[in-house]
Amino acid sequence: MKQISILLFALMLASAPFCAQEVTQEDYKRAVGFMYNNYNNKTAFNLHTNVHWFKDNSGVWFIDYGKDKKTYKTVNFKNYKVVDLFNHEKLANALSKLSEKSFEAHNLSFSNIERIKDGNLDVNFEGKTYTLNLKSYELQLKEEEKEEERNEFESKSPDKKWIAYTKNYNLFIKSTETSDIHQLSFDGKKGYEYATYYGWYDIMEGENAERPKRFNVKWSDDSKWISAHIVDFRNAEKMYLLDHSIDTLYKSKLLSYYRGSPGDTTMVHVTPAFFNVETKKEVKTNLPTGTHINSVAIEWMKNPGELLANYSERGYKKEILKHVNLNNGTEETLIEETSETNIDNFWFKKLDDTQKIVFLSERSGWRQLYMVDVKTKETKALTNGNYYINSIVHTNEDKGDIYFLASGKYKEMNPYHQQLFRVDFKGKMTLLTPENTHHSINFSKDGKHFIDNYSTINIPTKTVLRSSKNGKILAELTQVNVDEALSKGWQSPEVFELTAKDGKTTIYGAMWKPTNFDSDRSYPIIDATYTGPHTQVFPKSFDRAFNNQSLAEFGFIVIGVDGLGTSGRSKAFHNHSYKNMENNLEDHVLAITYLANKYAWIDIDKVGIFGHSAGGYDTGRAMLGFPDFYKVGVASAGDHDFRMEKAWWPEMYQGWPVDDTYEKVSNITNAKNLKGKLLLVHGGIDENVNPSATFKLAEALVNADKDFDLLILPSQRHGFQGKARHYFIKKRWNYFIEHLLDTKPIWDFKWE
């Protein structure tokens, strides 16, 4: 009889559905503990230190965080010693007397600290500024200097002699000396307006609502010229939202905003206009009228009546920088960038004193630094090589020096880790940060010093003060302390690399494991995705080492990987995504397969994915384009059909004019392919990525008779905040727990 009972019990177990290990309140507690607000400078200290420069260039101040305390410290440029900025005990006592509240010495909160002439400090505390005597520790309330009341619909000339303003949609100037008024433009009218601007997030409420009033002009430094834009709204179409979240309203509020979609001609149009203050006349140019995604940007030069005009042609295959002389009507092209795909992140800076322009270009196949002479129109390369210049962080025109951050210069380095270099106008280059890490740089205003937070995802951050002359470390400011996290089993993510789908290029990713990781268990794997071609997800620095730890705590392996088509590598690398956004995840599939082959504890049959915005599109694409590989997805704020998106982004990466590739890459047109579990999430009043595409995808899934889930957060815009953010994170966690772990999630747990 006993044997029969055992047999029956075994049969019952065999026939019951498999149930993974249950999740517990302890799992949620650990996950919550790895949320940014709960670990940053609470259990993991000085992951990235923000350092503040004194305005008099005498030194810096910063906060050194430790367990249950924060210490304000300073470095004086006379001796480069790190010392306490003040006596914390004495200042806490002074504050307690001042406000009749008790303050802890190492839990003080100040902002806008400045060293003043006598060596004392001005500190902002609870919204008021006090002068702190560092000998007596007396606090003297400082009378705030009354700022001149600023009228946002007026602009005073640099010489203070004129005030520009608009009336009846035309531009006027008024003399501050005589009060004489001069009308500069005459054909302005509602919808065709001078000296205004197109506001990307200008929301109009209700039927036939008025656009918020806007005003903008640019004075030349000599006050003799004004530039403005004529903004034409007359044929521009709008996008719409319904705000259901207002408790006091029992009808939804209609919201609208001007925003063109890819291929639209019915957009806001912008024309540059220029006025001579002495003659009170408009001076015409041949500069084009553009749409709100490719309008002309103006920068006045030092020479009177001269300016730089920068614009791109629709489709972003041509970028132009012109030198315009309004005195004689000449317009000369200084830079003309062309590409068979697109021109992304074009950047330039004028150097007025030397009449030079420095700019970044991918014309060689790599983003490099060039210089063009305004007078001779001669262009020369200041750098060259197979590496990527991320940004220019400081220029010293007097010395002819340019400081820039670049990645991939040396083969032994990860190609996403950036270092600081200096190059002179002759092309002589100097490396200033030799450590084989990622360097985050902040320059002093006078350019003599810079702060360097350097680290990798596996090497903790060191924050130092360095000389811009030779990169020498002058003072060590802070160092990471993650002892508490380490004591709880946390390990920094594992970096991995593999060969991309082209069979030759190395791509990089990072992998998070739960703190209670057990190599004898089997773990589902989740792809934290964002293949938007303008950025990367690879975690370059130690302050991102905790990014996906919360989700991993429930028993998942979480990865982030940058495949072909993302930014920061060669132009050829970037071009893989052009008109090919549907295939950006092929390298992600390769990466997950590679890891599953390498590690027996990864379950290749349980693959999840989540992402926001462009990552939301990725998630939809994963579930519909790779339905046998990705089993569970959470897509938030996704741009699921680029034809319904804002015009700029898709036209840059999917091409213009709009062609059949837009149909091909759409999640909506591929809704019939869904096999797994998909949760769609969107903010109800998201004016960045309009929720219409999520609704349309939902409709397509209904029509295809597909089982899916939909969550609308009525009060939320593109970035979820407050209670809605917590609700969404909980929903995302639990969606993966239920459908990828195959176990019952917990709804009620503590966020603190």
CSV table of C-alpha atoms in Angstrom, one decimal, residues 328-727:
chain,number,residue,atom,x,y,z
A,328,ASN,CA,27.8,93.4,-48.9
A,329,GLY,CA,25.3,90.5,-49.4
A,330,THR,CA,27.9,87.8,-49.9
A,331,GLU,CA,27.2,84.2,-48.8
A,332,GLU,CA,30.1,81.7,-48.9
A,333,THR,CA,29.9,78.0,-48.0
A,334,LEU,CA,32.5,77.0,-45.5
A,335,ILE,CA,31.4,73.4,-44.9
A,336,GLU,CA,29.3,71.1,-47.0
A,337,GLU,CA,28.9,67.7,-45.6
A,338,THR,CA,27.3,65.0,-47.7
A,339,SER,CA,26.4,61.3,-47.1
A,340,GLU,CA,24.7,58.5,-48.9
A,341,THR,CA,23.0,57.6,-45.6
A,342,ASN,CA,22.7,60.4,-43.1
A,343,ILE,CA,24.7,63.0,-41.2
A,344,ASP,CA,24.2,62.7,-37.5
A,345,ASN,CA,25.5,64.8,-34.7
A,346,PHE,CA,27.2,67.5,-36.8
A,347,TRP,CA,29.0,70.0,-34.5
A,348,PHE,CA,31.0,73.1,-35.0
A,349,LYS,CA,32.4,76.0,-33.0
A,350,LYS,CA,33.5,79.4,-34.2
A,351,LEU,CA,36.8,80.8,-33.0
A,352,ASP,CA,36.3,84.5,-33.6
A,353,ASP,CA,39.7,85.9,-32.8
A,354,THR,CA,41.5,83.6,-35.2
A,355,GLN,CA,38.7,83.5,-37.8
A,356,LYS,CA,38.6,79.7,-37.7
A,357,ILE,CA,35.8,77.2,-37.4
A,358,VAL,CA,36.5,73.8,-35.8
A,359,PHE,CA,34.0,71.0,-36.6
A,360,LEU,CA,33.5,67.3,-36.3
A,361,SER,CA,32.9,65.2,-39.4
A,362,GLU,CA,32.7,61.5,-40.4
A,363,ARG,CA,33.9,62.2,-43.9
A,364,SER,CA,36.8,59.9,-43.4
A,365,GLY,CA,34.6,57.1,-42.1
A,366,TRP,CA,35.4,58.1,-38.5
A,367,ARG,CA,34.3,61.1,-36.5
A,368,GLN,CA,37.4,63.4,-36.6
A,369,LEU,CA,38.2,67.0,-35.9
A,370,TYR,CA,38.7,69.5,-38.7
A,371,MET,CA,39.3,73.2,-39.0
A,372,VAL,CA,38.3,75.7,-41.7
A,373,ASP,CA,39.7,79.2,-42.2
A,374,VAL,CA,36.9,81.7,-42.7
A,375,LYS,CA,39.0,84.0,-44.9
A,376,THR,CA,40.7,81.4,-47.1
A,377,LYS,CA,38.0,78.7,-47.0
A,378,GLU,CA,40.8,76.2,-46.6
A,379,THR,CA,39.9,73.1,-44.6
A,380,LYS,CA,42.4,70.8,-42.9
A,381,ALA,CA,42.2,67.8,-40.6
A,382,LEU,CA,43.5,68.3,-37.1
A,383,THR,CA,43.1,64.6,-36.3
A,384,ASN,CA,43.0,61.4,-38.2
A,385,GLY,CA,42.7,57.7,-37.5
A,386,ASN,CA,40.3,54.9,-37.0
A,387,TYR,CA,38.7,56.2,-33.8
A,388,TYR,CA,35.7,58.2,-32.7
A,389,ILE,CA,35.8,61.8,-31.2
A,390,ASN,CA,32.8,62.0,-28.9
A,391,SER,CA,32.9,65.7,-28.0
A,392,ILE,CA,35.0,68.9,-27.7
A,393,VAL,CA,35.1,69.9,-24.0
A,394,HIS,CA,37.3,73.0,-24.0
A,395,THR,CA,39.0,75.3,-26.4
A,396,ASN,CA,41.9,77.8,-25.7
A,397,GLU,CA,42.0,80.1,-28.7
A,398,ASP,CA,44.9,82.1,-27.4
A,399,LYS,CA,47.1,79.1,-27.2
A,400,GLY,CA,45.6,77.3,-30.1
A,401,ASP,CA,44.5,74.3,-28.1
A,402,ILE,CA,41.5,72.1,-28.4
A,403,TYR,CA,40.6,69.5,-25.8
A,404,PHE,CA,38.4,66.6,-26.9
A,405,LEU,CA,37.2,63.2,-25.7
A,406,ALA,CA,37.7,60.2,-28.0
A,407,SER,CA,37.0,56.5,-27.9
A,408,GLY,CA,38.8,53.6,-29.5
A,409,LYS,CA,42.1,55.4,-30.1
A,410,TYR,CA,44.1,52.4,-28.7
A,411,LYS,CA,43.5,48.8,-29.6
A,412,GLU,CA,44.0,47.6,-26.0
A,413,MET,CA,41.1,49.7,-24.8
A,414,ASN,CA,37.4,49.0,-25.0
A,415,PRO,CA,36.2,51.1,-27.9
A,416,TYR,CA,33.4,52.7,-25.8
A,417,HIS,CA,35.8,54.1,-23.1
A,418,GLN,CA,36.8,57.7,-23.8
A,419,GLN,CA,40.0,59.5,-23.0
A,420,LEU,CA,40.9,63.2,-23.0
A,421,PHE,CA,43.3,64.5,-25.6
A,422,ARG,CA,44.6,67.9,-26.5
A,423,VAL,CA,45.4,68.9,-30.1
A,424,ASP,CA,46.9,72.2,-31.3
A,425,PHE,CA,46.0,74.0,-34.5
A,426,LYS,CA,48.9,72.3,-36.2
A,427,GLY,CA,47.6,68.8,-35.4
A,428,LYS,CA,50.0,67.9,-32.6
A,429,MET,CA,48.1,65.7,-30.2
A,430,THR,CA,48.7,64.9,-26.5
A,431,LEU,CA,47.0,62.2,-24.3
A,432,LEU,CA,46.1,63.7,-20.9
A,433,THR,CA,44.3,60.7,-19.3
A,434,PRO,CA,46.4,57.6,-19.9
A,435,GLU,CA,44.5,55.2,-17.5
A,436,ASN,CA,42.8,52.3,-19.4
A,437,THR,CA,39.3,53.3,-18.2
A,438,HIS,CA,36.4,55.6,-19.2
A,439,HIS,CA,37.0,59.2,-18.3
A,440,SER,CA,34.2,61.7,-17.5
A,441,ILE,CA,35.6,65.3,-17.7
A,442,ASN,CA,34.6,68.6,-16.3
A,443,PHE,CA,36.8,71.7,-17.2
A,444,SER,CA,37.3,74.8,-15.2
A,445,LYS,CA,36.2,78.0,-16.9
A,446,ASP,CA,39.7,79.3,-17.2
A,447,GLY,CA,40.8,75.9,-18.7
A,448,LYS,CA,43.7,75.4,-16.3
A,449,HIS,CA,42.3,72.4,-14.5
A,450,PHE,CA,39.8,69.6,-15.0
A,451,ILE,CA,38.0,67.1,-12.9
A,452,ASP,CA,38.2,63.5,-14.0
A,453,ASN,CA,35.8,60.8,-12.8
A,454,TYR,CA,37.5,57.7,-14.2
A,455,SER,CA,36.4,54.1,-14.0
A,456,THR,CA,35.0,51.1,-15.9
A,457,ILE,CA,32.0,48.9,-15.1
A,458,ASN,CA,34.4,46.7,-13.1
A,459,ILE,CA,36.9,49.3,-11.9
A,460,PRO,CA,35.5,51.6,-9.1
A,461,THR,CA,35.5,55.3,-9.7
A,462,LYS,CA,38.3,57.6,-8.7
A,463,THR,CA,37.7,61.3,-8.8
A,464,VAL,CA,40.7,63.5,-9.2
A,465,LEU,CA,41.8,67.1,-10.0
A,466,ARG,CA,44.2,67.3,-12.9
A,467,SER,CA,46.3,69.9,-14.7
A,468,SER,CA,45.2,70.6,-18.3
A,469,LYS,CA,48.8,71.3,-19.1
A,470,ASN,CA,50.0,67.7,-18.9
A,471,GLY,CA,47.2,65.7,-17.2
A,472,LYS,CA,49.1,65.4,-14.0
A,473,ILE,CA,46.9,64.4,-11.0
A,474,LEU,CA,47.1,67.3,-8.6
A,475,ALA,CA,44.7,66.0,-5.9
A,476,GLU,CA,42.7,62.8,-5.3
A,477,LEU,CA,39.2,63.9,-4.3
A,478,THR,CA,37.0,60.8,-3.7
A,479,GLN,CA,37.0,57.1,-4.1
A,480,VAL,CA,34.1,54.6,-4.4
A,481,ASN,CA,33.0,52.5,-1.4
A,482,VAL,CA,30.7,49.6,-2.2
A,483,ASP,CA,31.6,47.4,0.8
A,484,GLU,CA,28.0,47.1,1.9
A,485,ALA,CA,26.9,46.0,-1.6
A,486,LEU,CA,29.8,43.5,-1.8
A,487,SER,CA,28.9,42.1,1.6
A,488,LYS,CA,25.4,41.3,0.3
A,489,GLY,CA,26.8,39.3,-2.6
A,490,TRP,CA,26.7,42.0,-5.3
A,491,GLN,CA,29.3,41.8,-8.1
A,492,SER,CA,29.8,44.2,-10.9
A,493,PRO,CA,28.4,43.1,-14.2
A,494,GLU,CA,30.4,40.8,-16.5
A,495,VAL,CA,31.6,42.4,-19.7
A,496,PHE,CA,31.4,40.1,-22.7
A,497,GLU,CA,32.3,40.4,-26.4
A,498,LEU,CA,31.5,38.5,-29.5
A,499,THR,CA,31.5,38.8,-33.3
A,500,ALA,CA,28.6,40.6,-34.9
A,501,LYS,CA,26.4,39.4,-37.7
A,502,ASP,CA,28.8,40.7,-40.3
A,503,GLY,CA,31.2,38.0,-39.2
A,504,LYS,CA,34.1,40.4,-38.4
A,505,THR,CA,33.2,43.2,-36.1
A,506,THR,CA,33.5,42.8,-32.3
A,507,ILE,CA,30.5,44.0,-30.3
A,508,TYR,CA,30.3,44.5,-26.5
A,509,GLY,CA,27.8,44.0,-23.8
A,510,ALA,CA,27.4,43.5,-20.0
A,511,MET,CA,25.6,40.9,-18.0
A,512,TRP,CA,24.0,41.3,-14.5
A,513,LYS,CA,23.4,38.2,-12.3
A,514,PRO,CA,21.4,38.0,-9.0
A,515,THR,CA,23.3,38.4,-5.8
A,516,ASN,CA,22.2,34.9,-4.7
A,517,PHE,CA,23.4,33.5,-8.0
A,518,ASP,CA,23.7,29.7,-8.1
A,519,SER,CA,25.5,28.1,-11.1
A,520,ASP,CA,23.5,24.9,-10.5
A,521,ARG,CA,20.2,26.7,-11.3
A,522,SER,CA,18.8,27.6,-14.7
A,523,TYR,CA,18.0,31.3,-15.3
A,524,PRO,CA,15.8,33.1,-17.9
A,525,ILE,CA,17.6,35.9,-19.7
A,526,ILE,CA,16.3,39.4,-20.3
A,527,ASP,CA,17.5,41.9,-22.9
A,528,ALA,CA,17.5,45.5,-21.7
A,529,THR,CA,17.3,47.1,-25.1
A,530,TYR,CA,17.7,50.5,-26.8
A,531,THR,CA,19.0,50.3,-30.3
A,532,GLY,CA,18.1,53.9,-31.1
A,533,PRO,CA,21.0,54.7,-33.4
A,534,HIS,CA,21.9,57.9,-31.7
A,535,THR,CA,23.2,56.3,-28.5
A,536,GLN,CA,24.6,53.2,-26.8
A,537,VAL,CA,23.6,51.0,-23.8
A,538,PHE,CA,27.0,49.5,-23.0
A,539,PRO,CA,27.7,50.6,-19.4
A,540,LYS,CA,31.0,52.5,-19.7
A,541,SER,CA,31.5,53.7,-16.1
A,542,PHE,CA,31.2,52.3,-12.6
A,543,ASP,CA,28.2,54.5,-11.7
A,544,ARG,CA,26.2,52.3,-14.1
A,545,ALA,CA,27.2,49.1,-12.5
A,546,PHE,CA,23.9,48.8,-10.7
A,547,ASN,CA,21.7,49.7,-13.6
A,548,ASN,CA,19.8,46.3,-14.1
A,549,GLN,CA,20.6,44.8,-10.7
A,550,SER,CA,17.0,45.2,-9.4
A,551,LEU,CA,15.4,43.1,-12.1
A,552,ALA,CA,18.2,40.5,-11.8
A,553,GLU,CA,17.4,40.0,-8.1
A,554,PHE,CA,14.2,38.0,-9.0
A,555,GLY,CA,16.2,35.3,-10.6
A,556,PHE,CA,17.0,36.6,-14.0
A,557,ILE,CA,20.2,37.2,-16.1
A,558,VAL,CA,19.9,40.7,-17.6
A,559,ILE,CA,22.0,42.0,-20.4
A,560,GLY,CA,22.7,45.2,-22.3
A,561,VAL,CA,24.5,44.9,-25.7
A,562,ASP,CA,25.3,47.3,-28.6
A,563,GLY,CA,25.0,45.7,-31.9
A,564,LEU,CA,25.9,47.0,-35.4
A,565,GLY,CA,23.9,50.2,-36.2
A,566,THR,CA,24.4,52.0,-32.9
A,567,SER,CA,26.6,55.1,-32.4
A,568,GLY,CA,30.1,55.8,-31.2
A,569,ARG,CA,32.0,53.5,-33.5
A,570,SER,CA,32.8,53.9,-37.3
A,571,LYS,CA,30.4,55.4,-39.8
A,572,ALA,CA,30.2,52.0,-41.5
A,573,PHE,CA,29.2,50.5,-38.1
A,574,HIS,CA,26.5,53.2,-37.7
A,575,ASN,CA,25.2,52.7,-41.2
A,576,HIS,CA,24.0,49.2,-40.5
A,577,SER,CA,20.8,50.6,-39.0
A,578,TYR,CA,20.1,53.1,-41.8
A,579,LYS,CA,16.7,52.2,-43.5
A,580,ASN,CA,17.2,48.9,-41.6
A,581,MET,CA,15.8,49.5,-38.1
A,582,GLU,CA,13.9,46.2,-38.2
A,583,ASN,CA,17.2,44.2,-38.1
A,584,ASN,CA,18.9,46.0,-35.2
A,585,LEU,CA,18.2,43.1,-32.9
A,586,GLU,CA,19.9,40.4,-34.9
A,587,ASP,CA,23.1,41.0,-32.9
A,588,HIS,CA,21.1,40.8,-29.7
A,589,VAL,CA,19.9,37.3,-30.7
A,590,LEU,CA,23.5,36.4,-31.5
A,591,ALA,CA,24.7,37.7,-28.1
A,592,ILE,CA,22.1,35.8,-26.1
A,593,THR,CA,22.8,32.6,-28.1
A,594,TYR,CA,26.5,33.1,-27.5
A,595,LEU,CA,26.0,33.5,-23.8
A,596,ALA,CA,23.7,30.5,-23.6
A,597,ASN,CA,26.2,28.3,-25.4
A,598,LYS,CA,28.9,29.5,-23.0
A,599,TYR,CA,27.0,29.2,-19.7
A,600,ALA,CA,24.8,26.2,-19.0
A,601,TRP,CA,22.8,28.2,-16.4
A,602,ILE,CA,21.2,30.4,-19.1
A,603,ASP,CA,17.9,29.0,-20.3
A,604,ILE,CA,17.8,29.9,-24.0
A,605,ASP,CA,14.1,28.9,-24.1
A,606,LYS,CA,13.1,31.7,-21.7
A,607,VAL,CA,14.2,35.0,-23.3
A,608,GLY,CA,12.6,38.3,-22.3
A,609,ILE,CA,13.1,41.9,-23.5
A,610,PHE,CA,12.1,45.4,-22.3
A,611,GLY,CA,12.8,48.9,-23.5
A,612,HIS,CA,11.4,52.4,-23.4
A,613,SER,CA,10.8,54.8,-26.3
A,614,ALA,CA,13.1,53.5,-29.2
A,615,GLY,CA,13.6,50.5,-26.8
A,616,GLY,CA,9.8,50.2,-26.8
A,617,TYR,CA,9.9,49.8,-30.5
A,618,ASP,CA,12.7,47.3,-30.1
A,619,THR,CA,10.6,45.3,-27.7
A,620,GLY,CA,7.6,45.2,-30.1
A,621,ARG,CA,10.0,44.3,-32.9
A,622,ALA,CA,11.5,41.5,-30.9
A,623,MET,CA,8.2,39.9,-30.1
A,624,LEU,CA,6.9,40.3,-33.7
A,625,GLY,CA,10.1,39.9,-35.8
A,626,PHE,CA,11.7,37.1,-33.6
A,627,PRO,CA,8.6,35.4,-32.2
A,628,ASP,CA,10.2,32.0,-31.7
A,629,PHE,CA,13.1,33.5,-29.8
A,630,TYR,CA,11.7,36.3,-27.5
A,631,LYS,CA,9.0,34.9,-25.3
A,632,VAL,CA,8.0,37.9,-23.0
A,633,GLY,CA,8.3,41.6,-23.7
A,634,VAL,CA,7.4,44.9,-21.9
A,635,ALA,CA,7.3,47.8,-24.4
A,636,SER,CA,6.9,51.2,-22.8
A,637,ALA,CA,6.4,54.5,-24.7
A,638,GLY,CA,7.3,52.8,-28.0
A,639,ASP,CA,7.3,54.4,-31.4
A,640,HIS,CA,5.8,51.3,-33.0
A,641,ASP,CA,5.3,52.9,-36.5
A,642,PHE,CA,7.8,55.5,-37.6
A,643,ARG,CA,5.2,57.1,-39.9
A,644,MET,CA,3.3,58.2,-36.8
A,645,GLU,CA,6.4,59.5,-35.0
A,646,LYS,CA,8.0,63.0,-34.9
A,647,ALA,CA,9.6,63.7,-38.3
A,648,TRP,CA,13.2,64.2,-37.2
A,649,TRP,CA,14.1,60.9,-35.7
A,650,PRO,CA,12.7,58.5,-38.4
A,651,GLU,CA,13.8,60.7,-41.3
A,652,MET,CA,17.4,60.7,-39.8
A,653,TYR,CA,17.5,56.9,-39.4
A,654,GLN,CA,14.9,55.4,-41.7
A,655,GLY,CA,15.3,57.8,-44.5
A,656,TRP,CA,13.4,60.4,-46.5
A,657,PRO,CA,11.2,60.5,-48.6
A,658,VAL,CA,9.0,57.9,-46.8
A,659,ASP,CA,9.1,54.7,-48.7
A,660,ASP,CA,7.9,51.1,-48.3
A,661,THR,CA,10.6,50.3,-45.8
A,662,TYR,CA,8.5,52.3,-43.2
A,663,GLU,CA,5.7,49.7,-43.8
A,664,LYS,CA,8.2,46.9,-43.6
A,665,VAL,CA,9.7,47.9,-40.2
A,666,SER,CA,6.4,48.8,-38.6
A,667,ASN,CA,5.3,46.8,-35.6
A,668,ILE,CA,1.7,47.5,-36.5
A,669,THR,CA,1.9,45.8,-39.9
A,670,ASN,CA,3.6,42.8,-38.2
A,671,ALA,CA,1.1,42.3,-35.4
A,672,LYS,CA,-0.1,39.0,-36.8
A,673,ASN,CA,3.3,37.4,-35.8
A,674,LEU,CA,2.9,37.7,-32.0
A,675,LYS,CA,3.3,34.4,-30.2
A,676,GLY,CA,4.6,35.3,-26.7
A,677,LYS,CA,3.4,37.5,-23.9
A,678,LEU,CA,3.5,41.3,-24.6
A,679,LEU,CA,2.7,44.2,-22.3
A,680,LEU,CA,2.3,47.6,-24.0
A,681,VAL,CA,2.6,50.6,-21.8
A,682,HIS,CA,2.3,54.3,-22.6
A,683,GLY,CA,1.8,57.7,-20.9
A,684,GLY,CA,-1.6,59.1,-21.8
A,685,ILE,CA,-0.2,62.6,-22.5
A,686,ASP,CA,3.1,61.7,-24.0
A,687,GLU,CA,3.8,64.6,-26.4
A,688,ASN,CA,7.3,63.2,-27.3
A,689,VAL,CA,6.2,59.8,-28.6
A,690,ASN,CA,2.5,60.2,-29.2
A,691,PRO,CA,0.5,57.2,-27.7
A,692,SER,CA,-1.4,56.9,-31.0
A,693,ALA,CA,1.0,54.2,-32.3
A,694,THR,CA,0.6,52.1,-29.2
A,695,PHE,CA,-3.2,52.3,-29.6
A,696,LYS,CA,-3.0,51.4,-33.2
A,697,LEU,CA,-0.7,48.5,-32.4
A,698,ALA,CA,-3.2,47.4,-29.8
A,699,GLU,CA,-6.0,47.6,-32.4
A,700,ALA,CA,-3.9,45.5,-34.9
A,701,LEU,CA,-3.3,42.9,-32.2
A,702,VAL,CA,-7.0,42.7,-31.5
A,703,ASN,CA,-7.8,42.4,-35.2
A,704,ALA,CA,-5.2,39.6,-35.4
A,705,ASP,CA,-6.8,37.9,-32.4
A,706,LYS,CA,-3.6,38.0,-30.4
A,707,ASP,CA,-3.5,37.8,-26.6
A,708,PHE,CA,-1.7,40.8,-25.2
A,709,ASP,CA,-1.8,43.3,-22.3
A,710,LEU,CA,-2.2,47.1,-22.3
A,711,LEU,CA,-1.4,49.6,-19.6
A,712,ILE,CA,-2.1,53.4,-20.1
A,713,LEU,CA,-0.8,55.7,-17.4
A,714,PRO,CA,-3.2,58.7,-18.0
A,715,SER,CA,-1.3,61.4,-16.2
A,716,GLN,CA,2.2,60.5,-17.6
A,717,ARG,CA,4.3,62.1,-20.3
A,718,HIS,CA,7.3,60.4,-21.9
A,719,GLY,CA,9.2,59.8,-18.7
A,720,PHE,CA,7.1,58.2,-16.0
A,721,GLN,CA,7.4,59.8,-12.6
A,722,GLY,CA,6.2,59.6,-9.0
A,723,LYS,CA,3.6,56.9,-8.2
A,724,ALA,CA,3.1,56.0,-11.8
A,725,ARG,CA,6.8,55.2,-12.1
A,726,HIS,CA,6.7,52.9,-9.2
A,727,TYR,CA,3.5,51.3,-10.5
